[in-house]
Coordinates of C-alpha atoms in Angstrom, one line a residue:
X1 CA 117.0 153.3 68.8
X2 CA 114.9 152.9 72.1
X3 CA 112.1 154.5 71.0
X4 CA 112.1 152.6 68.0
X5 CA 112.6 149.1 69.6
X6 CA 109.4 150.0 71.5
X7 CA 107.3 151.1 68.8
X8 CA 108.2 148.0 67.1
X9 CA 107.2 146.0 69.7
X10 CA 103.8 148.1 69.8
X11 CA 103.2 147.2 66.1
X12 CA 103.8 143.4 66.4
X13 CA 101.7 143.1 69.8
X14 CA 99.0 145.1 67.9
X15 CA 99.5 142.5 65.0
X16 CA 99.1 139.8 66.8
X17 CA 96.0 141.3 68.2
X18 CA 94.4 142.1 65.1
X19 CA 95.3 137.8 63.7
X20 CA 93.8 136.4 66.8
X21 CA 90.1 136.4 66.4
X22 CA 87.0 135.0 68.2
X23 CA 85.2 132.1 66.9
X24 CA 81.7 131.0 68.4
X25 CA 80.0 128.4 67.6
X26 CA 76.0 129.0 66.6
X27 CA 73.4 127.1 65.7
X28 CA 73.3 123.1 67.3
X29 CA 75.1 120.2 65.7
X30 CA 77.0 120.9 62.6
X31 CA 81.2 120.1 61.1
X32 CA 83.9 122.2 62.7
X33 CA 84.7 123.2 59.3
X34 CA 81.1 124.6 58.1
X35 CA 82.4 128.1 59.2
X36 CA 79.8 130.2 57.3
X37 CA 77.1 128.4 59.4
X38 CA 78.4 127.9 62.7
X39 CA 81.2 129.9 63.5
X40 CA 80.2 133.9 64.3
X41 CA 82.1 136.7 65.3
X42 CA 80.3 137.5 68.4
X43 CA 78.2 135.1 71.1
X44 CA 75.2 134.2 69.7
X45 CA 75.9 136.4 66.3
X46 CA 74.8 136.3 62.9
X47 CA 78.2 137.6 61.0
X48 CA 80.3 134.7 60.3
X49 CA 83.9 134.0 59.7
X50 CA 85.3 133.5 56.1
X51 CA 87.6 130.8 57.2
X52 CA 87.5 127.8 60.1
X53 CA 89.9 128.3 62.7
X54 CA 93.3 128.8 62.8
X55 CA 96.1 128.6 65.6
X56 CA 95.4 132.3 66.3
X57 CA 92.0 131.8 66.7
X58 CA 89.8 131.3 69.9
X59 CA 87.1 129.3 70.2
X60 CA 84.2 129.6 72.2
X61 CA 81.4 126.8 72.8
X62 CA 78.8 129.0 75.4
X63 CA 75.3 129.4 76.5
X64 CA 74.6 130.6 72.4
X65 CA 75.7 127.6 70.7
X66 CA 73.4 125.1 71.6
X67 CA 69.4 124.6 71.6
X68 CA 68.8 121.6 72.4
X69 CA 70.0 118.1 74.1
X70 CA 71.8 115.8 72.0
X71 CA 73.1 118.2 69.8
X72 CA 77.0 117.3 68.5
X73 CA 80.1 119.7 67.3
X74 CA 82.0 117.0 64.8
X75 CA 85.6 117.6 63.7
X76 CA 85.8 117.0 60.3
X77 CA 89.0 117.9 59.3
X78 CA 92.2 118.4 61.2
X79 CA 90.9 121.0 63.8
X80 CA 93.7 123.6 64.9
X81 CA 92.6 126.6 67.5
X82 CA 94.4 128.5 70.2
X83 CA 92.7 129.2 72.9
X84 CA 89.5 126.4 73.2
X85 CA 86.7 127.0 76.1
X86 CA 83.3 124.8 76.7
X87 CA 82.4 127.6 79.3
X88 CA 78.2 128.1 79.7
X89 CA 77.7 125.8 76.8
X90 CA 74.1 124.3 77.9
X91 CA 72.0 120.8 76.8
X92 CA 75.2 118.7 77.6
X93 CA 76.5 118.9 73.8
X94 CA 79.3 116.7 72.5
X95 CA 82.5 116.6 70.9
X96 CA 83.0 114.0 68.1
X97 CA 85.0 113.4 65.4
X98 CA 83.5 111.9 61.7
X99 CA 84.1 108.4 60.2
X100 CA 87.9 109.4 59.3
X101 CA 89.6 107.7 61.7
X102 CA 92.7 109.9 61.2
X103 CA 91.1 113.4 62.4
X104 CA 93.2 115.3 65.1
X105 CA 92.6 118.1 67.3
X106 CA 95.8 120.7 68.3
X107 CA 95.0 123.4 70.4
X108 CA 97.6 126.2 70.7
X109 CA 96.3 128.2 73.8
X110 CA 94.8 126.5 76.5
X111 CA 92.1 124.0 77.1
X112 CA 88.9 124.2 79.2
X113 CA 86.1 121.6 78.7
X114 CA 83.1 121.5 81.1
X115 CA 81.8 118.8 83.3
X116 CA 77.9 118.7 81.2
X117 CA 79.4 117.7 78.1
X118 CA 80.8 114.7 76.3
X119 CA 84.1 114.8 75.1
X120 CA 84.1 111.9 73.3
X121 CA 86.7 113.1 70.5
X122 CA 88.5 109.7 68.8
X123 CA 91.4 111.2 67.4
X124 CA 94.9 112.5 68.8
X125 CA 95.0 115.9 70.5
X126 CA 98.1 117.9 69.9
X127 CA 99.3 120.7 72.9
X128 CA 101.3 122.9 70.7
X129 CA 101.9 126.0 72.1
X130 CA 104.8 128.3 72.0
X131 CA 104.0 129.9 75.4
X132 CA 104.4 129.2 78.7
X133 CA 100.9 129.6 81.6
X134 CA 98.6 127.7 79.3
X135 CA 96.2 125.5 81.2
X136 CA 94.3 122.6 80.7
X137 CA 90.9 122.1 82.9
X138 CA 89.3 118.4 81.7
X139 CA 86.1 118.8 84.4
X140 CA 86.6 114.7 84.4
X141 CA 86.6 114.2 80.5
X142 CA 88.7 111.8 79.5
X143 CA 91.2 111.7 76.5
X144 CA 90.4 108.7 73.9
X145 CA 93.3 108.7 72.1
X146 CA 96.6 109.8 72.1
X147 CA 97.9 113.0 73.5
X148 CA 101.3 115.1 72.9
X149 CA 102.3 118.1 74.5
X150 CA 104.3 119.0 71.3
X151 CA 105.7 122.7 71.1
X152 CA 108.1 125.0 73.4
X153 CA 105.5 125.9 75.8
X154 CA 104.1 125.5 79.2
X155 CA 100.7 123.5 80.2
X156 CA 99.5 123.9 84.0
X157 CA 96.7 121.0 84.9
X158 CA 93.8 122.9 86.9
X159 CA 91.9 119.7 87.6
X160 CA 92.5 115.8 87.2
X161 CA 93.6 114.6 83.7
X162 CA 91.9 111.3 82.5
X163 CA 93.2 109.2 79.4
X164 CA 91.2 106.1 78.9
X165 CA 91.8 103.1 76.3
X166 CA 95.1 101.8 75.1
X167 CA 96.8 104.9 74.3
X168 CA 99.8 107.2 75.1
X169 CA 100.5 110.7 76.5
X170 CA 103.9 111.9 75.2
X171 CA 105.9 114.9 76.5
X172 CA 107.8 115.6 73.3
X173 CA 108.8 119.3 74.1
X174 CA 108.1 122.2 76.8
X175 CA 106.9 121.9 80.1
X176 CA 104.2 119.7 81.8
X177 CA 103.2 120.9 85.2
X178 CA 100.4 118.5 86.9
X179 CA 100.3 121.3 89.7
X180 CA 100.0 118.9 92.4
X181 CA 96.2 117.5 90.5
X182 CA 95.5 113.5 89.8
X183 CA 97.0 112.2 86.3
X184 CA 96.1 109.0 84.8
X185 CA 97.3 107.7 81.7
X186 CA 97.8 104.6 79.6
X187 CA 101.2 104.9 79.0
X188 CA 103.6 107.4 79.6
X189 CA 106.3 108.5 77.2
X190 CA 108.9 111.1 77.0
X191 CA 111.6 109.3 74.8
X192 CA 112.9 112.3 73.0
X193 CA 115.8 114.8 73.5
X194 CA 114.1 117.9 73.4
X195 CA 114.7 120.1 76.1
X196 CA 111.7 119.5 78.2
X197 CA 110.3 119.1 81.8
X198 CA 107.6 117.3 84.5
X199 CA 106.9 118.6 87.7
X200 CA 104.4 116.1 89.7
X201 CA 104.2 118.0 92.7
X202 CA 101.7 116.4 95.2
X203 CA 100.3 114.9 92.2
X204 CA 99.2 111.0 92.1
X205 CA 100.2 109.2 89.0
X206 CA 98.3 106.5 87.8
X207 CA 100.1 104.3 84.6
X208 CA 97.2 101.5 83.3
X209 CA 98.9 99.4 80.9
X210 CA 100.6 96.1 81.2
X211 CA 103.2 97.2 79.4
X212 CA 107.0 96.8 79.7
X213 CA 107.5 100.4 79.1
X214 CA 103.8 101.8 80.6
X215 CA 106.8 104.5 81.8
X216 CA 109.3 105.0 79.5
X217 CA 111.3 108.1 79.0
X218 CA 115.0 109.4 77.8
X219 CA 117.2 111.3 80.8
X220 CA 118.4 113.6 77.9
X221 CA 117.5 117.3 78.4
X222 CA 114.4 115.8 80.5
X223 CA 114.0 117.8 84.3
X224 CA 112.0 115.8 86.2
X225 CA 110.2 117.2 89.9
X226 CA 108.9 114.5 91.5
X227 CA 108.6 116.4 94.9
X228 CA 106.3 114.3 97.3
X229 CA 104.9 112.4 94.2
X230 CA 103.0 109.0 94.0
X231 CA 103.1 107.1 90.7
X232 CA 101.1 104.0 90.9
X233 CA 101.5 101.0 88.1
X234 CA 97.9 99.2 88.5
X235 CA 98.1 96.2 85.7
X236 CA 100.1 93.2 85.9
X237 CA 104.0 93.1 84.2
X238 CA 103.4 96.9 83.5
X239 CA 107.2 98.3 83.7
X240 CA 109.3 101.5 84.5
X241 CA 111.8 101.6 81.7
X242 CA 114.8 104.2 80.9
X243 CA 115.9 104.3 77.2
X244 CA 119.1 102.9 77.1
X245 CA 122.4 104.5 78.4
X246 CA 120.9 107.9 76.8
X247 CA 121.0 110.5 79.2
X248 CA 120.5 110.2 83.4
X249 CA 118.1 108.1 85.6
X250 CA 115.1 110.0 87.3
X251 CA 114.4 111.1 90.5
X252 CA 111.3 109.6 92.2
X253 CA 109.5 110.1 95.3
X254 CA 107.2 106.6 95.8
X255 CA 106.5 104.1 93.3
X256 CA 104.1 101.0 93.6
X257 CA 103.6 98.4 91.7
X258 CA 100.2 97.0 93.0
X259 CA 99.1 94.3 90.9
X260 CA 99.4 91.0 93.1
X261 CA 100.3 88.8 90.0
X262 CA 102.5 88.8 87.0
X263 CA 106.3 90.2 86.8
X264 CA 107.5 93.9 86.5
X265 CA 110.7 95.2 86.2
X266 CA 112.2 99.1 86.7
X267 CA 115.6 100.3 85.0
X268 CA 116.1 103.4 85.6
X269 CA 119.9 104.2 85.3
X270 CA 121.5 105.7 87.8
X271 CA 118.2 106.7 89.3
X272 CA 116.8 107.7 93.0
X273 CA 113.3 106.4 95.3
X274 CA 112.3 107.5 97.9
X275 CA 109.9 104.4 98.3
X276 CA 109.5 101.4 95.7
X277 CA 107.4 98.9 96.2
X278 CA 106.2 96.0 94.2
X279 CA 103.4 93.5 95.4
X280 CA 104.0 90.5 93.1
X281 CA 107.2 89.4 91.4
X282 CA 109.8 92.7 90.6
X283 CA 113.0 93.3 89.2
X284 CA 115.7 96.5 90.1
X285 CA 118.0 97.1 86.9
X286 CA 120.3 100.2 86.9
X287 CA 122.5 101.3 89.8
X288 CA 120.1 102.7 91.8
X289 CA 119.8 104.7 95.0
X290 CA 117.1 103.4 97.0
X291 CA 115.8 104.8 100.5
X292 CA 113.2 101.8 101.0
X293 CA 112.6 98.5 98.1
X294 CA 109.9 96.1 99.4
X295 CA 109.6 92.8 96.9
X296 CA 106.1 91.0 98.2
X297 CA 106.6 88.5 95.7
X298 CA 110.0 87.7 93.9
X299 CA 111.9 90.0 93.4
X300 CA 115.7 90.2 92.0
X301 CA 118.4 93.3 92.0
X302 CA 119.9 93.2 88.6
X303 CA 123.1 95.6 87.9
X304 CA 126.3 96.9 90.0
X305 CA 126.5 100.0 91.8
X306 CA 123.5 99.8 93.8
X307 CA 123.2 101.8 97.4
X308 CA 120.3 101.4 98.9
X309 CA 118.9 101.9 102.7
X310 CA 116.2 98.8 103.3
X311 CA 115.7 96.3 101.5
X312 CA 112.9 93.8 102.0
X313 CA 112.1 90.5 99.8
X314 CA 108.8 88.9 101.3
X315 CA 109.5 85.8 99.0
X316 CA 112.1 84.1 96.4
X317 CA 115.7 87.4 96.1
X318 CA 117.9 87.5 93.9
X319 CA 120.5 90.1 94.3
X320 CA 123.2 90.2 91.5
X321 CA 126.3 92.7 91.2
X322 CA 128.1 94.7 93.8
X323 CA 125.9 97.4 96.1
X324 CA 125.5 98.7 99.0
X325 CA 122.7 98.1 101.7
X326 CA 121.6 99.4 104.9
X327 CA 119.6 96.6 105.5
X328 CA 118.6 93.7 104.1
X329 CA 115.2 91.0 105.0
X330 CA 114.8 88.2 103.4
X331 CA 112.0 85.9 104.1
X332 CA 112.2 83.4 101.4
X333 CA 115.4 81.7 99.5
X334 CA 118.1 83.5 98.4
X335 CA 120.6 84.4 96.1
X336 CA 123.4 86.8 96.3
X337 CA 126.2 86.8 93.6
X338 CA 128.4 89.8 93.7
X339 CA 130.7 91.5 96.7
X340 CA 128.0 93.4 98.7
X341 CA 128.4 96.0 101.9
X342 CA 125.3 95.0 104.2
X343 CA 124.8 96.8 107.0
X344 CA 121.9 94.6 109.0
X345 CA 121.2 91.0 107.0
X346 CA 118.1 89.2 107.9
X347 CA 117.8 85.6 106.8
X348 CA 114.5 83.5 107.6
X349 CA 113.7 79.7 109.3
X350 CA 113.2 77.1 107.1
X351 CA 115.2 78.9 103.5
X352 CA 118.3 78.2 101.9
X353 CA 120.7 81.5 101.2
X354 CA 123.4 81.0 98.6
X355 CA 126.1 83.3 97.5
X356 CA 128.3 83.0 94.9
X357 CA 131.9 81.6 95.9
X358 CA 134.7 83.8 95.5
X359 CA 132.7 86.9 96.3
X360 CA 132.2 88.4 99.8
X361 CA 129.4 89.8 101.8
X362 CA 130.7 92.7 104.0
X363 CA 128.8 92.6 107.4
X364 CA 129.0 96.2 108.8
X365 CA 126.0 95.7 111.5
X366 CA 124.3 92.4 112.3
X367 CA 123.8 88.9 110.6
X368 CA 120.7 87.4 112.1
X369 CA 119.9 83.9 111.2
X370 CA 117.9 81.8 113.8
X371 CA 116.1 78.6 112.6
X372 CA 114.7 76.1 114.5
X373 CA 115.3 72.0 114.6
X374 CA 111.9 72.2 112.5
X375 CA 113.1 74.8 109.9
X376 CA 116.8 75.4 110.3
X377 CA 118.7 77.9 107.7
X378 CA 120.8 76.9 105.1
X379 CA 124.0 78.9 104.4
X380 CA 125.8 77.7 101.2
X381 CA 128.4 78.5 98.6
X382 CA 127.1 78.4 94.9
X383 CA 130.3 75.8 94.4
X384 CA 130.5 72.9 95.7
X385 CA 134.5 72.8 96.1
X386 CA 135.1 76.7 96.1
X387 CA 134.3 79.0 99.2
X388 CA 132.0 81.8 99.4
X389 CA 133.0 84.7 102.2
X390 CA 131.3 86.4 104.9
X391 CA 133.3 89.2 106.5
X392 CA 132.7 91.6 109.8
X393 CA 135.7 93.6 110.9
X394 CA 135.0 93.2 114.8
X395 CA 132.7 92.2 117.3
X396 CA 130.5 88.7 117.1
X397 CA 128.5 87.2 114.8
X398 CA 126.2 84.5 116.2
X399 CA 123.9 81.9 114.2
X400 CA 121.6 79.3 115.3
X401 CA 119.8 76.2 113.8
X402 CA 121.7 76.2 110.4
X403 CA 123.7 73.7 108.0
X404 CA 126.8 76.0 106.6
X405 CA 128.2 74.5 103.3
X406 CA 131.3 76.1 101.7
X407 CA 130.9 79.1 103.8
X408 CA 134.1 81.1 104.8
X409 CA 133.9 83.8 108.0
X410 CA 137.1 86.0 108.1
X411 CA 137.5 90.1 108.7
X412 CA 138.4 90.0 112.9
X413 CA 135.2 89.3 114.0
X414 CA 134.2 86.4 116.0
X415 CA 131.9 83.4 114.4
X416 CA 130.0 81.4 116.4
X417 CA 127.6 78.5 114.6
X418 CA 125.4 76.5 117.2
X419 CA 123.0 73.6 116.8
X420 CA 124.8 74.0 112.7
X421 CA 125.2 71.5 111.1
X422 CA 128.8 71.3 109.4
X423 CA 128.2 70.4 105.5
X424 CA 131.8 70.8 104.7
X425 CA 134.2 73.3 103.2
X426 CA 133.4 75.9 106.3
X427 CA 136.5 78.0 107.9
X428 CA 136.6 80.2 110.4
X429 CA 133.6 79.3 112.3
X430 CA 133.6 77.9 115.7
X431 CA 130.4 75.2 115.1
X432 CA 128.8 73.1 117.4
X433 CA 127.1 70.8 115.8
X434 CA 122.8 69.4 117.2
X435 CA 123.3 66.4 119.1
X436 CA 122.9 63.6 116.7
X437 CA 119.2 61.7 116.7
X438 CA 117.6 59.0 115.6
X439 CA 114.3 59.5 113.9
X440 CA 111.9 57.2 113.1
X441 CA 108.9 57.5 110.7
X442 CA 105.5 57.1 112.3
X443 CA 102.2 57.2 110.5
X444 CA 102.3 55.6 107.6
X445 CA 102.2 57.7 104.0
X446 CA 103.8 61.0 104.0
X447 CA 106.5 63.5 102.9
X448 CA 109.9 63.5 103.9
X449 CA 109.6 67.3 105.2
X450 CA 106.5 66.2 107.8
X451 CA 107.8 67.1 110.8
X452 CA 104.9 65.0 112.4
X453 CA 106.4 62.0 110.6
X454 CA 109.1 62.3 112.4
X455 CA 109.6 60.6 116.1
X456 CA 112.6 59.5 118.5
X457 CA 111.5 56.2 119.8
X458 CA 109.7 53.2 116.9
X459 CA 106.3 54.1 116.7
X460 CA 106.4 56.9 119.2
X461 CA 105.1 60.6 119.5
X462 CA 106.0 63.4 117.0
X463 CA 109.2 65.2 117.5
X464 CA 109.1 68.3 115.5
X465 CA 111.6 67.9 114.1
X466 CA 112.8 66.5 110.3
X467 CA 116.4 65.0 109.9
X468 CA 119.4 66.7 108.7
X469 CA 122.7 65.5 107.9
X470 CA 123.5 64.1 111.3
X471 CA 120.8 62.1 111.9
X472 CA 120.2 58.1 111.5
X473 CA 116.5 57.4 110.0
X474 CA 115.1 54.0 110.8
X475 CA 111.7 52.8 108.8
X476 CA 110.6 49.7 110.9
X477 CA 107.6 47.5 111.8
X478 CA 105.9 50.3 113.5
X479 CA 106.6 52.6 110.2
X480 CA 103.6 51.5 107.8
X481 CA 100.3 50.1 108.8
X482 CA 99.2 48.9 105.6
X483 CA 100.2 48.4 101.8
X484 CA 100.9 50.6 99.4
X485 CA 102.0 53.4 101.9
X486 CA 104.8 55.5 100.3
X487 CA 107.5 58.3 101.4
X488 CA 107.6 61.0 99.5
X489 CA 110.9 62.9 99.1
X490 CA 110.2 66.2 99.3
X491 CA 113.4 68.3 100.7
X492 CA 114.0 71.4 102.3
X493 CA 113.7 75.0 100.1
X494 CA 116.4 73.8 97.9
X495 CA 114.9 70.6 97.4
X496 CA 117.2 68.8 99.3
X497 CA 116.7 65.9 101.6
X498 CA 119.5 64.5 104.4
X499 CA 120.5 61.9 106.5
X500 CA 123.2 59.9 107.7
X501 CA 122.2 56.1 108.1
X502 CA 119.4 55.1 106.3
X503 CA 118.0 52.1 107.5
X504 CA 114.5 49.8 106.4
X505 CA 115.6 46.9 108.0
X506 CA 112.0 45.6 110.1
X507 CA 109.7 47.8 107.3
X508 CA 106.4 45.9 106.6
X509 CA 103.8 45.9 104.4
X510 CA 106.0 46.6 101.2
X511 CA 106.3 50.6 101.5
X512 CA 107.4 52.6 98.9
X513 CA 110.4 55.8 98.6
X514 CA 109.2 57.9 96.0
X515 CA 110.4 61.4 94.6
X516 CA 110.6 63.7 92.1
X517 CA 113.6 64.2 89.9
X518 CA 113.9 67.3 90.9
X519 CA 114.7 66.3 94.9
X520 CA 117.8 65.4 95.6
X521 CA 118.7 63.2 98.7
X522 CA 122.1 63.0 100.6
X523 CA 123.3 60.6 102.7
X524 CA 126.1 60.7 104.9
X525 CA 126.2 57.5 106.1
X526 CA 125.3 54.2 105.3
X527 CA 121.7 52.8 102.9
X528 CA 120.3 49.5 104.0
X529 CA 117.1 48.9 102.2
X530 CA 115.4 45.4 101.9
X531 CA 113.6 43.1 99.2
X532 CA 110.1 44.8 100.6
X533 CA 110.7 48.1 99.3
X534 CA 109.6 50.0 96.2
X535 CA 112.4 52.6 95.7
X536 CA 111.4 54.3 93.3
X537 CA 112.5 57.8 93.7
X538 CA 113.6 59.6 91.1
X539 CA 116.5 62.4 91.7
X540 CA 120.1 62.3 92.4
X541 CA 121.1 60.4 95.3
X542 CA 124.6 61.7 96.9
X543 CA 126.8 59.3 99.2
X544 CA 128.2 62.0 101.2
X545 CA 130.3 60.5 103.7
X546 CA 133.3 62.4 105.0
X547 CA 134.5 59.1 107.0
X548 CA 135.6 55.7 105.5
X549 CA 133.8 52.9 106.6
X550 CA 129.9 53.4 104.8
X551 CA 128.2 50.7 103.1
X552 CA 125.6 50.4 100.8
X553 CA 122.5 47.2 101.1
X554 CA 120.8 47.8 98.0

């Protein structure tokens, strides 16, 4: 039976040998199906095939086929060869397809093209071999059209693979190995649950398109190596998409987003980065783990079950659902809805932070929020009746420069809140509260949020300062030095305005309060305007007064 296995084996091998034949091209330009003119046995030969190609066949483009520049192989039919090599071919030749839009190529061997020639093929190239340790070697041609690697086998990139126009490469089957060489692509699509894998190596991947799903796969049957990996989105609102709840997230090493405009957006279920970075407005879906996620513009964290090490948002966060941060830096406004285990949080001068009441915010390091009399923080619940909890189990937690609103501290810690102002609805703090001030506006027309506008004595020297809620504001004779000078309101980052008394009592020169509808002002004392003014602003005005007594002069 042994000797038998093996002399079967002999006669297939020997088969296979005999169906896989030589095919080189002869005589200049010509169709890829003209076989009895342009395909010979030999290099340079006279005896020609009876048939064009098939998948057996190997097809050789050399130092033979060509006499002159200019000269053009055009597929003219659905081409199929195994093994396809552009190797010595002289006079820069070129690879076209005819006027039938719907020609394709599919080469089951491997691929080599050469860097003097034009491979200017419109049609879609199929990779179907059966095989594993095929290779593809591009010498910086560039794909037109689509491409699928299509079949059981194994393709190894020996040099940099180039896909230009609005196409797609799709792993439908077998194994893709970019051995550790450049690959840029349109899109990228592997949403199919064939057993099939990707290993990027020290590879750089470049995705093109503006597309939503420029990288979209299925974690079905899909083994993906990102190893020490770049992949680099380079348009505007391109995305990273994962197919639904089919099958796992990936594993990747860094990721950039690097368009500076436009939104883009990652879900990737259940997935791992090493690195992910956007550079204008991103969004996180799909409980990731994340070592490093660096928003330059917006950016928001969609889904629950998020652990990741440092986070930094450079502008507006959102973070939604329950995770699990090392570290998170925000340097805009910010929202944070579910309960949340933050080891360092990092809130910046001058923004407004608001999490959602009922939930809590589990402090395992540091809280650091220090504003300034110029740009203090806001600290607020999303309700205006209901709390909103910050928790540490032990040691201190110390703010500075801040107005807390609806804000609960609890867990055994110690809360300290100075130069805060006390909105209401705070427990657990111990707050002292700025020294009350009265401001007066200097300099005629401005905005509310000036801080030059701003000064202690009538008509006196900037202070640097803009009011909050325990301040009196006086607009007097020294306010406006001419008509038609107006006050804008134009709040803080949440487009909020404060004061206690507001008083125009003195004001000359008929000045005018303006604003948008979209400010709001609150006052927590008492309003005195006069006859002289234009008030004309156009948002919500809340009395805010926690203490009976307040009147309104209208």
């Amino acid at each position: 039976m042994k000797s038998l296995f093996v002399t079967f084996a002999i006669v297939l091998l020997a088969s296979a040998t005999t169906f896989a034949a030589g095919y080189y091209w002869v005589g200049g330009s010509g169709n890829w199906a003209d076989y009895a003119s342009h395909w010979a046995t030999t290099s340079g030969g006279a005896t020609f095939h009876t048939q064009a190609p098939t998948q057996n066949d190997h097809v050789y483009f050399d130092a033979n086929s060509f006499t002159a520049a200019g000269q053009k192989v055009t597929i003219n039919v659905n081409a199929v060869c195994a093994d396809m090599s552009w190797t010595g071919a002289l006079y820069s030749p070129e690879l076209i397809r005819d006027a039938t839009t719907t020609r394709t190529l599919s080469i089951h061997g491997s691929l080599t093209l050469i860097t003097a020639m034009n491979f200017n093929f419109l049609g879609v190239v199929y990779f179907e071999s059966i095989a594993s340790g095929k290779t593809i070697t591009s010498a910086e041609q560039s794909f037109k059209h689509n491409v699928h690697f299509n079949n059981v086998g194994g393709w190894k990139l020996l040099d940099g693979f180039l896909q230009t126009g609005n196409y797609t490469v799709y792993l439908v089957k077998g194994t893709l190995d970019l051995n550790d060489m450049p690959f840029t692509v349109n899109i990228f699509n592997s949403n199919y649950t064939n057993v099939r894998m990707m290993k990027l190596g020290d590879s750089i991947v470049t995705i093109t398109s503006t597309s939503s799903s420029a990288f979209y796969f299925r974690g079905e049957n899909l083994t993906f190596q990102c190893d020490s990996s770049l992949v680099r989105f380079t348009s505007a609102n391109a995305g990273l998409n994962h197919y639904g709840p089919y099958g796992p997230g990936l594993t990747f090493n860094n990721v950039i987003f690097e368009a500076g405009t436009g939104s883009s957006t990652v879900n990737n279920g259940s997935g791992t980065f090493n690195n992910l970075t956007f550079n204008s407005i991103g969004s996180v879906n799909g409980a990731n783990a994340i070592d490093t996620l660096t928003f330059t513009g917006g950016g928001t964290i969609g889904t629950d079950g998020n652990n990741m090490n440092v986070v930094v948002f450079n502008s507006t966060a959102t973070i939604n659902g329950n995770g699990t941060y090392g570290a998170i830096s925000m340097s805009g406004n910010g929202e944070i809805s579910g309960n949340n285990t933050i080891g360092m949080l990092t809130l910046a001068s001058g923004k407004v932070y608001t999490f959602t009441s009922g939930k809590t915010q589990m402090i395992t390091g540091t809280l650091s929020a220090g504003g300034s009399c110029a740009s203090p923080i806001k600290i607020q619940s999303s309700s205006e009746t209901s709390q909103t909890t910050i928790s540490k189990s032990s040691g201190a937690v110390s703010i500075t420069y801040c107005a807390l609103k609806g804000v609960n501290a609890s867990g055994g810690a110690t809360f300290t809140a100075n130069n805060t102002v006390d909105l209401g609805n705070n427990s657990g703090w111990a707050i002292t509260q700025p020294t009350p001030k009265n401001l007066y506006w200097i300099g005629g027309t401005g905005n509310w949020n000036d801080q030059t506008k701003w000064s202690v004595t009538s008509g006196g020297a900037p202070v640097n300062c803009i009011p909050n809620a325990l301040d009196n504001v006086f607009f007097d004779a020294n306010s406006f030095g001419a008509a038609g000078q107006t006050v804008t309101v134009i709040g803080d980052q949440d487009n909020t305005a404060y004061c206690r008394n507001m008083t125009w009592t003195g004001a000359t020169n008929n000045p005018t309060l303006a604003g948008a509808s979209t400010q709001t002002l609150r006052i927590y004392g008492s309003l005195t305007l006069i006859p002289g003014i234009s008030f004309t602003f156009a948002g919500p005005v809340y009395f805010a007064a926690a203490e009976i007594g307040k009147t309104i002069t209208t």
